[in-house]
Short mmCIF file of C-alpha atoms in Angstrom, two decimals:
data_model
loop_
_atom_site.label_atom_id
_atom_site.label_comp_id
_atom_site.label_asym_id
_atom_site.label_seq_id
_atom_site.Cartn_x
_atom_site.Cartn_y
_atom_site.Cartn_z
CA MET A 1 -19.00 157.46 28.58
CA ASN A 2 -20.52 154.55 26.69
CA THR A 3 -20.89 151.35 28.67
CA PRO A 4 -19.38 148.32 26.91
CA SER A 5 -21.97 146.01 25.44
CA THR A 6 -22.59 142.88 27.45
CA PRO A 7 -23.78 139.43 26.44
CA ASN A 8 -27.41 138.54 26.95
CA ILE A 9 -27.04 136.24 29.94
CA HIS A 10 -29.95 134.49 31.63
CA ARG A 11 -30.29 131.09 33.22
CA GLY A 12 -27.14 129.67 31.66
CA ARG A 13 -27.74 131.09 28.18
CA VAL A 14 -25.60 133.53 26.19
CA ASN A 15 -27.16 135.40 23.27
CA GLY A 16 -29.85 132.76 23.14
CA ALA A 17 -27.50 129.78 23.00
CA ALA A 18 -26.94 127.31 25.83
CA ILE A 19 -23.54 127.54 27.51
CA ALA A 20 -21.42 124.43 27.05
CA ALA A 21 -17.75 123.91 27.80
CA THR A 22 -17.53 121.58 24.78
CA PRO A 23 -19.63 123.10 21.96
CA ALA A 24 -18.60 120.39 19.53
CA LEU A 25 -20.29 117.76 21.67
CA ALA A 26 -23.41 119.86 22.05
CA ALA A 27 -23.57 120.30 18.26
CA VAL A 28 -23.62 116.55 17.67
CA LEU A 29 -25.98 115.61 20.48
CA ASP A 30 -29.58 116.78 20.77
CA PRO A 31 -29.34 119.96 22.92
CA ASP A 32 -32.64 119.15 24.63
CA LEU A 33 -31.32 115.70 25.53
CA VAL A 34 -28.16 117.20 27.03
CA ALA A 35 -30.23 119.79 28.93
CA ARG A 36 -32.59 117.16 30.38
CA VAL A 37 -29.81 114.86 31.55
CA HIS A 38 -27.80 117.81 32.89
CA ALA A 39 -30.81 119.02 34.90
CA GLU A 40 -31.35 115.57 36.38
CA ALA A 41 -27.66 115.10 37.21
CA THR A 42 -27.56 118.57 38.78
CA ALA A 43 -30.55 117.74 40.99
CA LEU A 44 -28.92 114.49 42.13
CA LEU A 45 -25.61 116.21 42.84
CA THR A 46 -27.29 119.11 44.64
CA ASP A 47 -29.06 116.70 46.97
CA GLN A 48 -25.72 115.21 47.95
CA LEU A 49 -24.18 118.64 48.49
CA ARG A 50 -27.08 119.77 50.67
CA THR A 51 -26.78 116.70 52.87
CA GLY A 52 -23.01 117.09 53.20
CA GLU A 53 -22.22 113.85 51.35
CA ALA A 54 -19.73 115.47 48.98
CA THR A 55 -17.68 118.08 50.82
CA GLY A 56 -14.14 117.42 49.64
CA PRO A 57 -12.57 117.30 46.15
CA ALA A 58 -12.34 113.49 46.03
CA GLU A 59 -15.91 113.02 47.28
CA HIS A 60 -17.13 115.68 44.85
CA ASP A 61 -15.51 113.97 41.85
CA THR A 62 -17.12 110.68 42.85
CA ALA A 63 -20.49 112.37 43.37
CA VAL A 64 -20.30 114.03 39.93
CA ARG A 65 -19.53 110.72 38.23
CA GLN A 66 -22.31 108.89 40.07
CA ALA A 67 -24.87 111.64 39.41
CA ILE A 68 -24.09 111.72 35.69
CA GLU A 69 -24.19 107.93 35.33
CA ALA A 70 -27.49 107.75 37.22
CA ALA A 71 -29.04 110.48 35.07
CA VAL A 72 -27.84 108.86 31.83
CA ASP A 73 -29.13 105.46 32.99
CA ALA A 74 -32.50 107.02 33.77
CA GLN A 75 -32.68 108.62 30.32
CA SER A 76 -31.81 105.35 28.62
CA GLY A 77 -34.49 103.59 30.68
CA ARG A 78 -37.11 106.17 29.70
CA GLN A 79 -36.32 105.68 26.02
CA LEU A 80 -36.61 101.91 26.36
CA ALA A 81 -39.91 102.22 28.26
CA ALA A 82 -41.28 104.46 25.51
CA GLY A 83 -40.50 101.85 22.88
CA SER A 84 -37.42 103.62 21.53
CA ARG A 85 -33.93 102.26 21.32
CA PRO A 86 -31.84 102.82 24.46
CA LEU A 87 -28.68 104.89 24.24
CA ASP A 88 -25.92 103.12 22.34
CA GLN A 89 -22.42 103.04 23.78
CA ASP A 90 -21.08 105.85 21.59
CA THR A 91 -23.99 108.22 22.29
CA ARG A 92 -23.85 107.37 25.97
CA GLY A 93 -20.14 108.22 26.16
CA ARG A 94 -20.59 111.54 24.37
CA LEU A 95 -23.60 112.40 26.54
CA VAL A 96 -21.64 111.68 29.72
CA GLU A 97 -18.83 114.00 28.58
CA ALA A 98 -21.22 116.77 27.53
CA VAL A 99 -22.98 116.73 30.90
CA ARG A 100 -19.67 116.50 32.77
CA ALA A 101 -18.43 119.59 30.89
CA ARG A 102 -21.43 121.53 32.12
CA LEU A 103 -21.25 120.29 35.70
CA THR A 104 -17.54 120.95 36.15
CA GLY A 105 -17.41 124.21 34.20
CA LEU A 106 -18.06 127.71 35.45
CA GLY A 107 -21.81 127.41 34.95
CA PRO A 108 -23.71 130.71 35.09
CA MET A 109 -20.48 132.73 35.33
CA HIS A 110 -18.99 131.21 32.18
CA ALA A 111 -19.97 134.01 29.80
CA LEU A 112 -18.94 136.78 32.18
CA LEU A 113 -15.57 135.19 32.91
CA ALA A 114 -15.04 134.69 29.19
CA ASP A 115 -15.34 138.45 28.63
CA GLU A 116 -11.74 139.72 28.71
CA ARG A 117 -12.93 143.27 29.44
CA ILE A 118 -14.39 142.36 32.83
CA GLU A 119 -12.20 142.70 35.94
CA SER A 120 -14.68 141.90 38.70
CA ILE A 121 -18.17 140.45 39.10
CA ASN A 122 -20.37 141.22 42.11
CA VAL A 123 -23.60 139.29 42.61
CA ASN A 124 -25.96 140.75 45.22
CA GLY A 125 -28.60 138.08 44.79
CA CYS A 126 -29.15 136.03 41.64
CA ASP A 127 -30.79 138.88 39.69
CA ASN A 128 -28.70 141.84 40.88
CA VAL A 129 -25.38 141.41 39.09
CA HIS A 130 -22.77 144.12 38.53
CA VAL A 131 -19.50 144.01 36.62
CA ARG A 132 -16.55 146.37 36.50
CA TYR A 133 -14.55 146.69 33.30
CA ALA A 134 -10.82 147.22 32.85
CA ASP A 135 -11.46 150.77 31.61
CA GLY A 136 -13.03 151.70 34.96
CA THR A 137 -16.66 151.66 33.85
CA SER A 138 -19.26 149.43 35.47
CA ALA A 139 -22.64 148.05 34.48
CA GLN A 140 -25.51 145.95 35.74
CA VAL A 141 -25.98 142.79 33.70
CA ALA A 142 -28.59 140.07 33.42
CA PRO A 143 -29.28 137.48 36.16
CA VAL A 144 -26.86 134.59 36.59
CA ALA A 145 -29.34 132.16 38.15
CA ALA A 146 -33.08 131.59 38.37
CA SER A 147 -33.08 131.85 42.17
CA ASP A 148 -30.80 132.51 45.11
CA GLN A 149 -30.96 128.82 46.00
CA GLU A 150 -29.69 127.95 42.53
CA LEU A 151 -26.85 130.40 43.11
CA VAL A 152 -26.04 128.73 46.45
CA ASP A 153 -26.02 125.33 44.74
CA TRP A 154 -23.60 126.64 42.11
CA VAL A 155 -21.25 128.01 44.78
CA ARG A 156 -21.28 124.66 46.59
CA GLN A 157 -20.47 122.77 43.43
CA THR A 158 -17.77 125.25 42.45
CA VAL A 159 -15.88 125.25 45.76
CA ALA A 160 -16.17 121.47 46.05
CA SER A 161 -14.57 120.99 42.63
CA ALA A 162 -11.93 123.69 43.14
CA GLY A 163 -9.60 121.30 44.99
CA GLY A 164 -7.64 121.82 48.17
CA GLU A 165 -9.22 121.65 51.60
CA GLU A 166 -12.80 120.59 52.28
CA ARG A 167 -15.19 123.53 52.57
CA ARG A 168 -18.86 123.95 53.46
CA PHE A 169 -21.27 126.68 52.44
CA ASP A 170 -24.39 126.74 54.59
CA ARG A 171 -25.86 128.59 57.57
CA GLY A 172 -23.32 126.97 59.87
CA SER A 173 -20.44 128.05 57.61
CA PRO A 174 -21.83 131.14 55.85
CA THR A 175 -18.68 132.35 54.05
CA VAL A 176 -16.42 130.54 51.62
CA SER A 177 -13.58 131.40 49.26
CA ALA A 178 -12.00 129.47 46.42
CA GLN A 179 -9.78 129.87 43.40
CA LEU A 180 -11.42 128.93 40.11
CA PRO A 181 -9.62 126.95 37.39
CA ASP A 182 -8.92 130.15 35.41
CA GLY A 183 -7.29 131.74 38.47
CA SER A 184 -10.23 133.99 39.37
CA ARG A 185 -10.86 134.39 43.10
CA LEU A 186 -14.35 133.68 44.47
CA PHE A 187 -15.80 134.81 47.79
CA ALA A 188 -19.41 134.08 48.77
CA VAL A 189 -21.57 134.87 51.79
CA MET A 190 -25.03 133.70 52.84
CA ALA A 191 -27.21 134.04 55.96
CA LEU A 192 -25.22 137.10 57.08
CA SER A 193 -26.76 139.31 54.39
CA ARG A 194 -30.31 139.69 53.12
CA ARG A 195 -29.43 137.75 49.99
CA VAL A 196 -26.69 135.44 48.82
CA CYS A 197 -23.71 137.49 47.62
CA VAL A 198 -20.83 136.36 45.42
CA SER A 199 -17.74 138.36 44.45
CA LEU A 200 -15.37 137.25 41.71
CA ARG A 201 -12.06 138.94 40.99
CA ARG A 202 -10.44 138.16 37.67
CA PHE A 203 -6.85 137.03 37.43
CA ARG A 204 -4.90 137.09 34.21
CA LEU A 205 -1.37 135.71 34.39
CA ALA A 206 0.80 137.89 32.20
CA ARG A 207 4.45 138.81 31.94
CA THR A 208 3.95 142.23 33.48
CA SER A 209 6.92 144.59 33.41
CA LEU A 210 7.69 148.14 34.40
CA ALA A 211 7.88 148.90 30.68
CA SER A 212 4.30 147.73 30.17
CA LEU A 213 3.17 149.75 33.20
CA GLN A 214 4.80 152.82 31.68
CA GLU A 215 2.79 152.23 28.51
CA LEU A 216 -0.38 152.02 30.61
CA GLY A 217 0.44 155.28 32.37
CA THR A 218 1.03 153.77 35.82
CA VAL A 219 4.60 155.09 35.96
CA ASP A 220 6.66 157.56 33.95
CA ALA A 221 10.21 157.06 32.72
CA GLY A 222 11.73 158.47 35.90
CA LEU A 223 9.64 156.27 38.21
CA ARG A 224 10.38 153.24 36.07
CA ALA A 225 14.13 153.85 36.35
CA PHE A 226 13.88 154.56 40.10
CA LEU A 227 11.92 151.38 40.88
CA ALA A 228 14.08 149.17 38.68
CA ALA A 229 17.20 150.46 40.41
CA ALA A 230 15.60 149.96 43.84
CA VAL A 231 15.03 146.28 43.02
CA ARG A 232 18.57 145.84 41.71
CA ALA A 233 19.90 147.59 44.82
CA ARG A 234 18.04 145.01 46.93
CA ARG A 235 15.87 147.53 48.77
CA ASN A 236 12.95 146.09 50.73
CA ILE A 237 9.77 147.43 49.13
CA LEU A 238 6.20 147.62 50.41
CA ILE A 239 3.45 148.37 47.87
CA SER A 240 0.34 150.03 49.27
CA GLY A 241 -3.05 151.07 47.93
CA GLY A 242 -6.74 150.33 48.02
CA THR A 243 -8.69 147.40 46.59
CA ALA A 244 -8.33 146.65 42.86
CA LEU A 245 -5.59 149.24 42.34
CA GLY A 246 -3.07 146.83 40.84
CA LYS A 247 -0.82 146.13 43.82
CA THR A 248 -0.23 142.53 42.71
CA THR A 249 0.41 143.70 39.14
CA LEU A 250 3.04 146.18 40.29
CA LEU A 251 4.56 143.54 42.57
CA ARG A 252 4.83 141.19 39.60
CA ALA A 253 6.44 143.95 37.52
CA LEU A 254 9.03 144.65 40.23
CA ALA A 255 9.77 140.94 40.54
CA ALA A 256 10.49 140.87 36.81
CA GLU A 257 13.51 143.10 37.54
CA ILE A 258 15.06 140.49 39.88
CA PRO A 259 17.97 138.60 38.26
CA ASP A 260 16.94 135.13 37.09
CA ALA A 261 19.69 133.46 39.13
CA GLU A 262 18.07 134.46 42.43
CA ARG A 263 15.89 132.06 44.41
CA LEU A 264 12.46 133.42 45.35
CA ILE A 265 9.92 132.12 47.86
CA THR A 266 6.43 133.62 47.52
CA VAL A 267 3.71 133.45 50.18
CA GLU A 268 0.08 134.16 49.26
CA ASP A 269 -3.45 133.50 50.44
CA ALA A 270 -4.34 132.75 46.81
CA LEU A 271 -1.78 131.97 44.12
CA GLU A 272 -1.96 135.10 41.97
CA LEU A 273 1.63 136.17 41.37
CA GLY A 274 2.45 133.21 39.14
CA LEU A 275 6.22 133.74 39.40
CA ASP A 276 6.73 129.98 39.56
CA ARG A 277 5.37 129.82 36.00
CA THR A 278 7.72 132.43 34.58
CA ARG A 279 10.95 131.79 36.51
CA ALA A 280 13.02 128.68 37.18
CA ASP A 281 13.93 128.86 40.89
CA VAL A 282 10.70 129.87 42.61
CA VAL A 283 8.68 128.13 45.32
CA ALA A 284 5.09 129.39 45.57
CA LEU A 285 3.48 128.74 48.98
CA GLN A 286 -0.26 129.13 49.55
CA ALA A 287 -1.96 129.50 52.93
CA ARG A 288 -4.59 126.90 53.74
CA GLU A 289 -7.88 127.40 55.53
CA PRO A 290 -9.11 124.87 58.11
CA ASN A 291 -11.26 122.02 56.83
CA ILE A 292 -14.86 121.41 57.88
CA GLU A 293 -13.60 119.89 61.13
CA GLY A 294 -11.59 123.01 61.94
CA GLN A 295 -8.27 121.28 61.33
CA GLY A 296 -5.43 121.57 58.83
CA GLU A 297 -5.06 125.36 58.80
CA VAL A 298 -1.69 126.68 57.67
CA PRO A 299 -1.62 130.49 58.03
CA ALA A 300 0.55 132.82 55.99
CA ALA A 301 2.63 133.65 59.07
CA ALA A 302 3.74 130.01 59.35
CA LEU A 303 4.60 129.94 55.66
CA VAL A 304 6.77 133.06 55.91
CA ARG A 305 8.69 131.40 58.75
CA ALA A 306 8.99 128.25 56.65
CA ALA A 307 10.23 130.30 53.69
CA LEU A 308 13.22 131.46 55.72
CA ARG A 309 14.33 127.82 56.03
CA MET A 310 14.28 127.32 52.26
CA SER A 311 17.42 129.34 51.42
CA PRO A 312 15.66 132.25 49.73
CA ASP A 313 17.46 135.19 48.17
CA ARG A 314 14.22 137.14 48.55
CA VAL A 315 10.83 136.50 50.15
CA ILE A 316 7.74 137.99 48.52
CA VAL A 317 4.50 138.21 50.51
CA GLY A 318 1.43 138.69 48.33
CA GLU A 319 -0.52 140.64 50.94
CA VAL A 320 0.19 141.52 54.57
CA ARG A 321 -3.00 141.27 56.63
CA GLY A 322 -2.03 140.37 60.17
CA ASP A 323 0.23 137.92 61.96
CA GLU A 324 2.54 137.45 58.97
CA VAL A 325 3.85 141.02 59.37
CA ILE A 326 6.43 140.13 62.06
CA PRO A 327 7.92 137.17 60.14
CA MET A 328 8.02 139.31 56.98
CA LEU A 329 9.78 142.20 58.73
CA ASN A 330 12.22 139.74 60.30
CA ALA A 331 12.97 138.31 56.86
CA MET A 332 13.58 141.80 55.49
CA SER A 333 15.92 142.72 58.33
CA GLN A 334 17.80 139.44 58.68
CA GLY A 335 19.49 138.85 55.36
CA CYS A 336 16.71 138.60 52.76
CA ASP A 337 17.37 142.08 51.38
CA GLY A 338 15.25 142.93 48.38
CA SER A 339 12.12 141.29 49.77
CA MET A 340 8.69 142.73 48.96
CA GLY A 341 5.04 142.70 49.97
CA THR A 342 1.76 144.58 49.64
CA VAL A 343 -0.66 146.09 52.14
CA HIS A 344 -4.05 147.79 51.95
CA ALA A 345 -3.71 151.46 52.91
CA SER A 346 -5.04 154.86 51.85
CA THR A 347 -1.65 156.63 51.79
CA SER A 348 2.03 155.74 51.82
CA ALA A 349 2.31 157.08 55.37
CA GLY A 350 -0.80 155.13 56.35
CA ALA A 351 0.86 151.93 55.13
CA LEU A 352 3.52 152.29 57.83
CA LEU A 353 0.86 152.87 60.47
CA LYS A 354 -0.97 149.77 59.23
CA LEU A 355 2.19 147.66 59.63
CA ALA A 356 2.67 148.97 63.17
CA ALA A 357 -0.95 148.17 64.04
CA TYR A 358 -0.64 144.64 62.66
CA ALA A 359 2.56 144.11 64.64
CA ALA A 360 0.89 145.32 67.84
CA GLN A 361 -2.14 143.07 67.28
CA GLY A 362 -0.17 139.96 66.29
CA GLN A 363 0.73 136.97 68.43
CA GLU A 364 3.98 138.64 69.50
CA ARG A 365 2.05 141.71 70.78
CA LEU A 366 4.96 144.04 70.10
CA PRO A 367 4.71 147.42 71.84
CA LEU A 368 4.45 150.36 69.45
CA ASP A 369 8.03 151.50 69.99
CA ALA A 370 9.37 148.01 69.20
CA SER A 371 7.10 147.81 66.14
CA ALA A 372 8.32 151.19 64.91
CA LEU A 373 11.95 150.17 65.41
CA LEU A 374 11.48 146.91 63.48
CA ILE A 375 9.69 148.66 60.62
CA GLY A 376 12.36 151.37 60.57
CA VAL A 377 15.17 148.89 59.98
CA ALA A 378 13.25 146.43 57.76
CA VAL A 379 11.33 148.51 55.20
CA HIS A 380 13.26 150.79 52.86
CA LEU A 381 10.58 152.06 50.47
CA VAL A 382 6.79 152.34 50.33
CA VAL A 383 5.28 152.67 46.84
CA HIS A 384 1.66 153.86 46.84
CA LEU A 385 -0.95 153.37 44.12
CA GLU A 386 -4.21 155.20 43.56
CA PHE A 387 -6.59 156.14 40.77
CA ALA A 388 -6.04 159.17 38.58
CA PRO A 389 -8.99 161.61 38.45
CA ASP A 390 -10.55 159.65 35.56
CA ARG A 391 -11.06 156.73 38.02
CA ALA A 392 -9.79 154.36 35.33
CA THR A 393 -6.02 154.85 35.21
CA ARG A 394 -4.00 153.39 38.08
CA VAL A 395 -0.94 155.47 38.92
CA VAL A 396 1.96 155.48 41.35
CA SER A 397 1.20 158.57 43.42
CA SER A 398 3.80 158.46 46.17
CA ILE A 399 7.11 156.85 47.09
CA ARG A 400 8.27 157.15 50.68
CA GLU A 401 11.75 156.32 52.01
CA VAL A 402 11.85 154.89 55.53
CA VAL A 403 14.87 156.24 57.41
CA GLY A 404 14.38 154.95 60.96
CA ALA A 405 12.25 155.30 64.07
CA ASP A 406 11.83 157.74 66.95
CA GLY A 407 9.96 156.25 69.87
CA GLN A 408 6.59 155.06 68.58
CA GLN A 409 6.96 156.89 65.26
CA VAL A 410 8.39 155.49 62.03
CA ILE A 411 10.43 158.25 60.38
CA SER A 412 10.10 158.58 56.61
CA ASN A 413 10.58 161.08 53.80
CA GLU A 414 8.33 161.37 50.77
CA VAL A 415 10.66 161.08 47.78
CA TYR A 416 7.80 161.34 45.27
CA ARG A 417 4.55 163.06 46.18
CA PRO A 418 1.20 163.32 44.36
CA GLY A 419 0.75 166.09 41.83
CA PRO A 420 -2.60 167.73 40.97
CA ASP A 421 -3.49 164.73 38.79
CA ARG A 422 -2.39 162.31 41.57
CA ARG A 423 0.63 161.18 39.54
CA ALA A 424 3.87 161.08 41.51
CA ARG A 425 6.32 163.96 41.11
CA PRO A 426 9.82 164.23 42.62
CA ALA A 427 9.60 165.93 46.01
CA GLY A 428 13.05 167.50 45.66
CA GLY A 429 15.90 166.95 48.09
CA ALA A 430 14.14 164.27 50.14
CA LEU A 431 16.37 161.33 49.19
CA SER A 432 18.89 160.17 51.80
CA ASN A 433 22.54 160.00 50.80
CA ASP A 434 22.61 156.26 51.50
CA LEU A 435 19.70 155.49 49.19
CA ARG A 436 21.01 157.91 46.54
CA ASP A 437 24.37 156.13 46.52
CA ARG A 438 22.79 152.68 46.34
CA LEU A 439 20.46 153.65 43.49
CA THR A 440 23.28 155.34 41.60
CA ALA A 441 25.40 152.20 41.91
CA ALA A 442 22.43 150.25 40.51
CA GLY A 443 22.27 152.46 37.42
CA PHE A 444 19.84 155.23 38.41
CA ASP A 445 20.61 158.81 37.40
CA PRO A 446 19.71 161.12 40.33
CA ALA A 447 19.19 163.93 37.83
CA ALA A 448 15.79 162.34 37.12
CA LEU A 449 14.70 163.69 40.51
CA ASP A 450 15.40 167.27 39.44
CA ALA A 451 12.36 167.48 37.15
CA PRO A 452 9.62 168.99 39.36
CA ASP A 453 6.84 167.74 37.10
CA GLY A 454 8.38 164.32 36.57
CA TRP A 455 8.51 162.69 33.16
CA TRP A 456 4.81 162.21 32.50
CA THR A 457 3.77 162.89 28.93
#
């Protein structure tokens, strides 16, 4: 398989040209002048970041402005000392904006994030950079910084300008996460690994639908009809799968089947669903990490509890990772029918075990039999995603109906099971009468379950 061509990226340059967020400005101004002033402003700003003088968004904005003005003043002074005319007001204003565009942009990641084919970027040190493309291929690309320290400085500037809570990135606080202006999710670690590591996951807000997922080969016609009916029938759905398998994308597609008149409350660690941008009555809640003083944390569990007080028709949890599992299950079993969430798991059956483990480890410390009982009455369906054998196509491989609990065990039936190509096929006769009746009332034809090979083409 041919690897997609990649831009020539090195030290902030793409195909030999300097990266600039405002190329029109760079075309008018002397590029060397912009580069010199940018380098000086960066050094001034970096000094403030290293000393902890600009940790929050407001302080960072002030530090950026002061660093740029100081660097521009210094350049004007050098020109005057050399016998040249100092910067006039117009040139000064354009120079300030050109440097600001560089400082507040995506810096060394700009070209990679501008490549629509790239889904994720993993930096294992400044000169060991790997990208994964949407078609499943991966490649090593050119360095994104001249040194690991330069990479650290970029991370500090990026998280400081990302907004939200104050965050540090140093040996005392060696991990940090942030959402970039384009929606991409950044996670960085230092001191805990041999080199500074940065991971970026792309996010593209799109009006995803089950129809578009059928075109991509994620579902067939039968699965599409089954899932759409399950949403209309207000079944509580848990989506499971590994990392980067499209759980959020499928969740967004299922949410597109919810009638527009319904009120939705979404809870996420990072705002990725974007339902508040495509629907009228949606409140999107985002968990908040503690600030540099260890205060101000608002965990997802608290937000799920808050969501129940906001008159939701459905609650959607972006990802279940721990303490939020009990509030989510309570929401599902106490009137918010049709709620949804996602969980990392290797199989559809494993997803139920993961929920039980989270419930046992949470603040409530539910015993396993109580956890199983709560899951048995709260979750109706588990939809599992995995890669097809080509390692590029994401497919629904299993759908499991939860029918109750027996002691410490959650009882479930696999309605669709993986075929030889990992694509889900009807299991035959596994659907409960209750779910069959509900799906039929919502427009699903049970005859679609009689095709042993499904409706894949």
